[in-house]
Coordinates of N, CA and C in Angstrom, one line a residue:
N100 N 69.7 -4.8 -15.5 CA 69.8 -3.7 -16.5 C 70.7 -2.6 -15.9
S101 N 71.6 -2.1 -16.6 CA 72.3 -0.9 -16.2 C 71.5 0.4 -16.4
G102 N 71.9 1.4 -15.7 CA 71.3 2.7 -15.9 C 71.4 3.2 -17.3
F103 N 72.5 2.8 -18.0 CA 72.6 3.2 -19.4 C 71.6 2.5 -20.3
D104 N 71.4 1.2 -20.0 CA 70.4 0.4 -20.8 C 69.0 1.1 -20.7
D105 N 68.7 1.5 -19.4 CA 67.4 2.1 -19.2 C 67.3 3.4 -19.9
K106 N 68.3 4.2 -19.9 CA 68.3 5.5 -20.6 C 68.3 5.3 -22.1
L107 N 69.0 4.3 -22.6 CA 68.9 4.1 -24.0 C 67.5 3.7 -24.5
Y108 N 66.9 2.8 -23.7 CA 65.5 2.4 -24.0 C 64.6 3.5 -24.0
Q109 N 64.7 4.3 -22.9 CA 63.8 5.5 -22.8 C 64.0 6.5 -23.9
F110 N 65.3 6.7 -24.3 CA 65.6 7.6 -25.4 C 65.0 7.0 -26.7
L111 N 65.2 5.8 -27.0 CA 64.6 5.2 -28.2 C 63.1 5.3 -28.2
Q112 N 62.5 5.0 -27.0 CA 61.0 5.1 -26.9 C 60.5 6.6 -27.2
D113 N 61.2 7.6 -26.6 CA 60.8 9.0 -26.8 C 61.1 9.5 -28.1
E114 N 62.3 9.2 -28.7 CA 62.8 9.9 -29.9 C 62.7 9.2 -31.1
V115 N 62.6 7.8 -31.1 CA 62.6 7.0 -32.3 C 61.3 6.4 -32.7
T116 N 60.5 6.1 -31.7 CA 59.2 5.5 -31.9 C 58.4 6.5 -32.8
G117 N 57.9 5.9 -33.9 CA 57.0 6.7 -34.8 C 57.8 7.3 -36.0
L118 N 59.1 7.4 -35.9 CA 59.9 7.9 -37.0 C 59.9 7.0 -38.2
T119 N 59.8 7.5 -39.3 CA 59.9 6.7 -40.5 C 61.4 6.5 -40.9
I120 N 61.9 5.3 -40.8 CA 63.3 5.0 -41.1 C 63.3 4.4 -42.5
A121 N 64.0 5.1 -43.4 CA 64.2 4.6 -44.8 C 65.1 3.3 -44.8
E122 N 65.0 2.6 -45.9 CA 65.8 1.4 -46.1 C 67.3 1.8 -46.1
K123 N 68.1 0.9 -45.8 CA 69.6 1.1 -45.9 C 69.9 1.6 -47.3
G124 N 70.8 2.7 -47.3 CA 71.2 3.3 -48.6 C 70.3 4.4 -49.1
E125 N 69.1 4.5 -48.6 CA 68.2 5.5 -49.0 C 68.3 6.7 -48.1
E126 N 68.0 7.9 -48.5 CA 68.1 9.1 -47.7 C 67.1 9.1 -46.6
Q127 N 67.7 9.4 -45.4 CA 66.8 9.5 -44.2 C 66.2 10.8 -44.0
A128 N 65.1 10.8 -43.3 CA 64.4 12.1 -43.0 C 65.3 12.9 -42.0
L129 N 65.2 14.2 -42.0 CA 65.9 15.1 -41.1 C 65.7 14.7 -39.7
Q130 N 64.5 14.3 -39.3 CA 64.2 13.9 -38.0 C 65.0 12.7 -37.5
V131 N 65.4 11.8 -38.4 CA 66.3 10.7 -37.9 C 67.7 11.3 -37.6
F132 N 68.2 12.2 -38.4 CA 69.5 12.8 -38.1 C 69.4 13.6 -36.7
E133 N 68.3 14.3 -36.5 CA 68.1 15.0 -35.3 C 68.1 14.1 -34.1
A134 N 67.5 12.9 -34.2 CA 67.5 11.9 -33.1 C 68.9 11.4 -32.9
Y135 N 69.7 11.2 -34.0 CA 71.0 10.8 -33.8 C 71.9 11.8 -33.1
R136 N 71.7 13.1 -33.4 CA 72.4 14.1 -32.8 C 72.1 14.1 -31.3
K137 N 70.8 14.0 -30.9 CA 70.5 14.0 -29.5 C 71.1 12.8 -28.8
F138 N 71.1 11.6 -29.6 CA 71.6 10.4 -29.0 C 73.1 10.6 -28.7
T139 N 73.8 11.2 -29.6 CA 75.3 11.4 -29.4 C 75.5 12.3 -28.2
Q140 N 74.7 13.3 -28.0 CA 74.8 14.1 -26.8 C 74.6 13.4 -25.5
L141 N 73.5 12.5 -25.5 CA 73.2 11.7 -24.4 C 74.4 10.8 -24.1
F142 N 74.8 10.1 -25.2 CA 75.9 9.1 -25.0 C 77.2 9.7 -24.6
D143 N 77.5 10.9 -25.1 CA 78.8 11.5 -24.7 C 78.8 11.8 -23.2
G144 N 77.7 12.3 -22.7 CA 77.6 12.5 -21.2 C 77.7 11.2 -20.4
E145 N 77.0 10.2 -20.9 CA 77.0 9.0 -20.2 C 78.4 8.3 -20.2
F146 N 79.0 8.4 -21.4 CA 80.3 7.8 -21.6 C 81.4 8.5 -20.8
T147 N 81.4 9.8 -20.7 CA 82.3 10.5 -19.9 C 82.2 10.2 -18.4
E148 N 81.0 10.1 -18.0 CA 80.7 9.6 -16.6 C 81.2 8.2 -16.4
F149 N 81.0 7.3 -17.3 CA 81.5 6.0 -17.2 C 83.0 5.9 -17.1
M150 N 83.7 6.7 -18.0 CA 85.2 6.7 -18.0 C 85.7 7.3 -16.6
N151 N 85.1 8.3 -16.2 CA 85.5 8.9 -14.9 C 85.3 7.9 -13.7
G152 N 84.2 7.2 -13.8 CA 84.0 6.2 -12.7 C 85.0 5.1 -12.7
L153 N 85.6 4.8 -13.8 CA 86.6 3.8 -13.9 C 88.0 4.4 -13.7
G154 N 88.1 5.7 -13.6 CA 89.4 6.3 -13.5 C 90.2 6.3 -14.8
I155 N 89.5 6.3 -15.9 CA 90.2 6.3 -17.2 C 90.2 7.7 -17.8
S156 N 91.3 8.2 -18.2 CA 91.4 9.5 -18.6 C 91.6 9.7 -20.2
S157 N 91.8 8.6 -20.9 CA 92.0 8.9 -22.4 C 91.2 7.8 -23.2
M158 N 90.8 8.2 -24.4 CA 90.1 7.2 -25.3 C 91.0 6.0 -25.6
E159 N 92.3 6.3 -25.7 CA 93.2 5.1 -26.0 C 93.1 4.1 -24.9
E160 N 93.2 4.5 -23.7 CA 93.1 3.6 -22.5 C 91.7 2.9 -22.5
M161 N 90.7 3.7 -22.8 CA 89.3 3.1 -22.8 C 89.2 2.1 -23.9
S162 N 89.8 2.3 -25.0 CA 89.7 1.3 -26.1 C 90.4 0.0 -25.7
Q163 N 91.6 0.2 -25.1 CA 92.3 -1.1 -24.6 C 91.4 -1.8 -23.6
R164 N 90.8 -1.1 -22.7 CA 90.0 -1.8 -21.6 C 88.8 -2.5 -22.3
L165 N 88.2 -1.8 -23.2 CA 87.0 -2.4 -23.9 C 87.4 -3.6 -24.6
A166 N 88.5 -3.6 -25.3 CA 88.9 -4.8 -26.1 C 89.2 -5.9 -25.2
E167 N 89.8 -5.7 -24.0 CA 90.0 -6.7 -23.0 C 88.7 -7.3 -22.5
E168 N 87.8 -6.4 -22.1 CA 86.5 -6.9 -21.5 C 85.7 -7.5 -22.6
D169 N 85.7 -7.0 -23.8 CA 84.9 -7.6 -24.9 C 85.1 -9.1 -25.1
S170 N 86.4 -9.4 -24.9 CA 86.8 -10.8 -25.2 C 86.3 -11.8 -24.1
K171 N 86.0 -11.3 -22.9 CA 85.6 -12.2 -21.8 C 84.2 -11.9 -21.2
D172 N 83.5 -10.9 -21.7 CA 82.2 -10.6 -21.0 C 81.2 -10.2 -22.0
E173 N 80.1 -10.9 -22.0 CA 79.0 -10.6 -23.0 C 78.4 -9.2 -22.8
R174 N 78.3 -8.8 -21.5 CA 77.7 -7.5 -21.2 C 78.6 -6.4 -21.8
A175 N 79.9 -6.6 -21.6 CA 80.9 -5.6 -22.2 C 80.8 -5.6 -23.7
S176 N 80.5 -6.7 -24.3 CA 80.3 -6.8 -25.7 C 79.1 -6.0 -26.2
Q177 N 78.0 -6.1 -25.4 CA 76.8 -5.3 -25.7 C 77.1 -3.9 -25.6
F178 N 77.8 -3.5 -24.5 CA 78.1 -2.1 -24.3 C 78.9 -1.6 -25.5
F179 N 79.9 -2.3 -25.9 CA 80.7 -1.9 -27.0 C 79.9 -1.7 -28.3
G180 N 78.9 -2.6 -28.5 CA 78.0 -2.4 -29.6 C 77.3 -1.1 -29.6
K181 N 76.8 -0.8 -28.4 CA 76.1 0.5 -28.2 C 77.1 1.7 -28.4
L182 N 78.3 1.5 -28.0 CA 79.3 2.5 -28.3 C 79.4 2.8 -29.8
L183 N 79.5 1.7 -30.5 CA 79.6 1.8 -32.0 C 78.4 2.5 -32.6
A184 N 77.2 2.2 -32.1 CA 76.0 2.8 -32.6 C 76.0 4.3 -32.3
S185 N 76.6 4.7 -31.3 CA 76.6 6.2 -31.0 C 77.6 6.9 -31.9
M186 N 78.6 6.2 -32.4 CA 79.6 6.9 -33.2 C 79.4 6.9 -34.7
E187 N 78.6 5.9 -35.1 CA 78.4 5.8 -36.6 C 76.9 6.0 -36.9
Y188 N 76.7 7.0 -37.8 CA 75.3 7.3 -38.1 C 74.5 6.1 -38.7
E189 N 75.2 5.3 -39.6 CA 74.5 4.2 -40.2 C 74.1 3.1 -39.1
S190 N 75.0 2.9 -38.1 CA 74.7 2.0 -37.0 C 73.6 2.5 -36.2
F191 N 73.5 3.8 -35.9 CA 72.4 4.3 -35.2 C 71.1 4.1 -36.0
V192 N 71.1 4.3 -37.3 CA 69.9 4.1 -38.1 C 69.4 2.7 -38.0
T193 N 70.4 1.7 -38.0 CA 70.0 0.3 -37.9 C 69.4 0.1 -36.6
L194 N 70.0 0.6 -35.5 CA 69.5 0.5 -34.2 C 68.1 1.0 -34.1
A195 N 67.8 2.2 -34.7 CA 66.5 2.8 -34.6 C 65.5 1.9 -35.4
R196 N 65.9 1.4 -36.6 CA 65.0 0.6 -37.4 C 64.6 -0.7 -36.7
N197 N 65.7 -1.3 -36.1 CA 65.4 -2.6 -35.3 C 64.5 -2.3 -34.2
F198 N 64.7 -1.2 -33.4 CA 63.8 -0.9 -32.3 C 62.4 -0.7 -32.8
N199 N 62.2 0.1 -33.8 CA 60.8 0.3 -34.3 C 60.2 -1.0 -34.8
E200 N 61.0 -1.9 -35.5 CA 60.4 -3.1 -36.0 C 60.0 -4.0 -34.8
A201 N 60.9 -4.1 -33.7 CA 60.6 -4.8 -32.5 C 59.3 -4.3 -31.9
D202 N 59.2 -3.0 -31.8 CA 58.1 -2.3 -31.2 C 56.8 -2.7 -32.0
D203 N 56.9 -2.7 -33.3 CA 55.8 -3.0 -34.2 C 55.4 -4.5 -34.0
D204 N 56.3 -5.4 -33.8 CA 56.0 -6.8 -33.6 C 55.3 -7.0 -32.3
E205 N 55.7 -6.2 -31.2 CA 55.0 -6.3 -29.9 C 53.6 -5.8 -30.1
E206 N 53.4 -4.8 -30.8 CA 52.0 -4.3 -31.0 C 51.1 -5.3 -31.7
E207 N 51.7 -6.0 -32.7 CA 51.0 -7.0 -33.4 C 50.7 -8.2 -32.5
D208 N 51.6 -8.6 -31.6 CA 51.3 -9.6 -30.7 C 50.2 -9.2 -29.7
D209 N 50.2 -8.0 -29.3 CA 49.2 -7.5 -28.4 C 47.8 -7.5 -29.1
S210 N 47.8 -7.2 -30.3 CA 46.5 -7.2 -31.0 C 46.0 -8.6 -31.3
D211 N 46.9 -9.5 -31.5 CA 46.6 -10.9 -31.6 C 46.0 -11.4 -30.3
D212 N 46.5 -11.0 -29.2 CA 46.0 -11.4 -27.8 C 44.6 -10.8 -27.7
D213 N 44.3 -9.6 -28.1 CA 43.0 -9.0 -28.0 C 42.0 -9.8 -28.8
E214 N 42.4 -10.3 -30.0 CA 41.5 -11.1 -30.8 C 41.1 -12.4 -30.0
D215 N 42.1 -13.0 -29.4 CA 41.8 -14.3 -28.6 C 40.9 -14.1 -27.5
D216 N 40.8 -12.8 -26.9 CA 39.9 -12.5 -25.8 C 38.4 -12.6 -26.2
D217 N 38.1 -12.6 -27.5 CA 36.7 -12.6 -27.9 C 36.0 -13.9 -27.7
D218 N 36.7 -14.9 -27.4 CA 36.2 -16.3 -27.2 C 35.2 -16.3 -26.1

């Protein structure tokens, strides 16, 4: 796991867990937009640090490098997906919804395990 992956997971855990995410096309609660705003701030800082570490000075150069890496590296493809999620509100909402649904599924699995312990 990269440091960004860890920060992303921690952010989702802290800011998204428990939020009510409306279905696609429905109006989202203000708290969802506030989480998105915080996410873009986090990501902007991380992305600037990432670009500086690679010696890249422009978004155009970064886009070229990402396109090249995306075609040959699954990890780069995942990073590019996270990049898109930070730039588009609807993508962020989908990410948040999927995170909450996965978290709910884990809780259900844990409660199923608890029931099995009664034997």
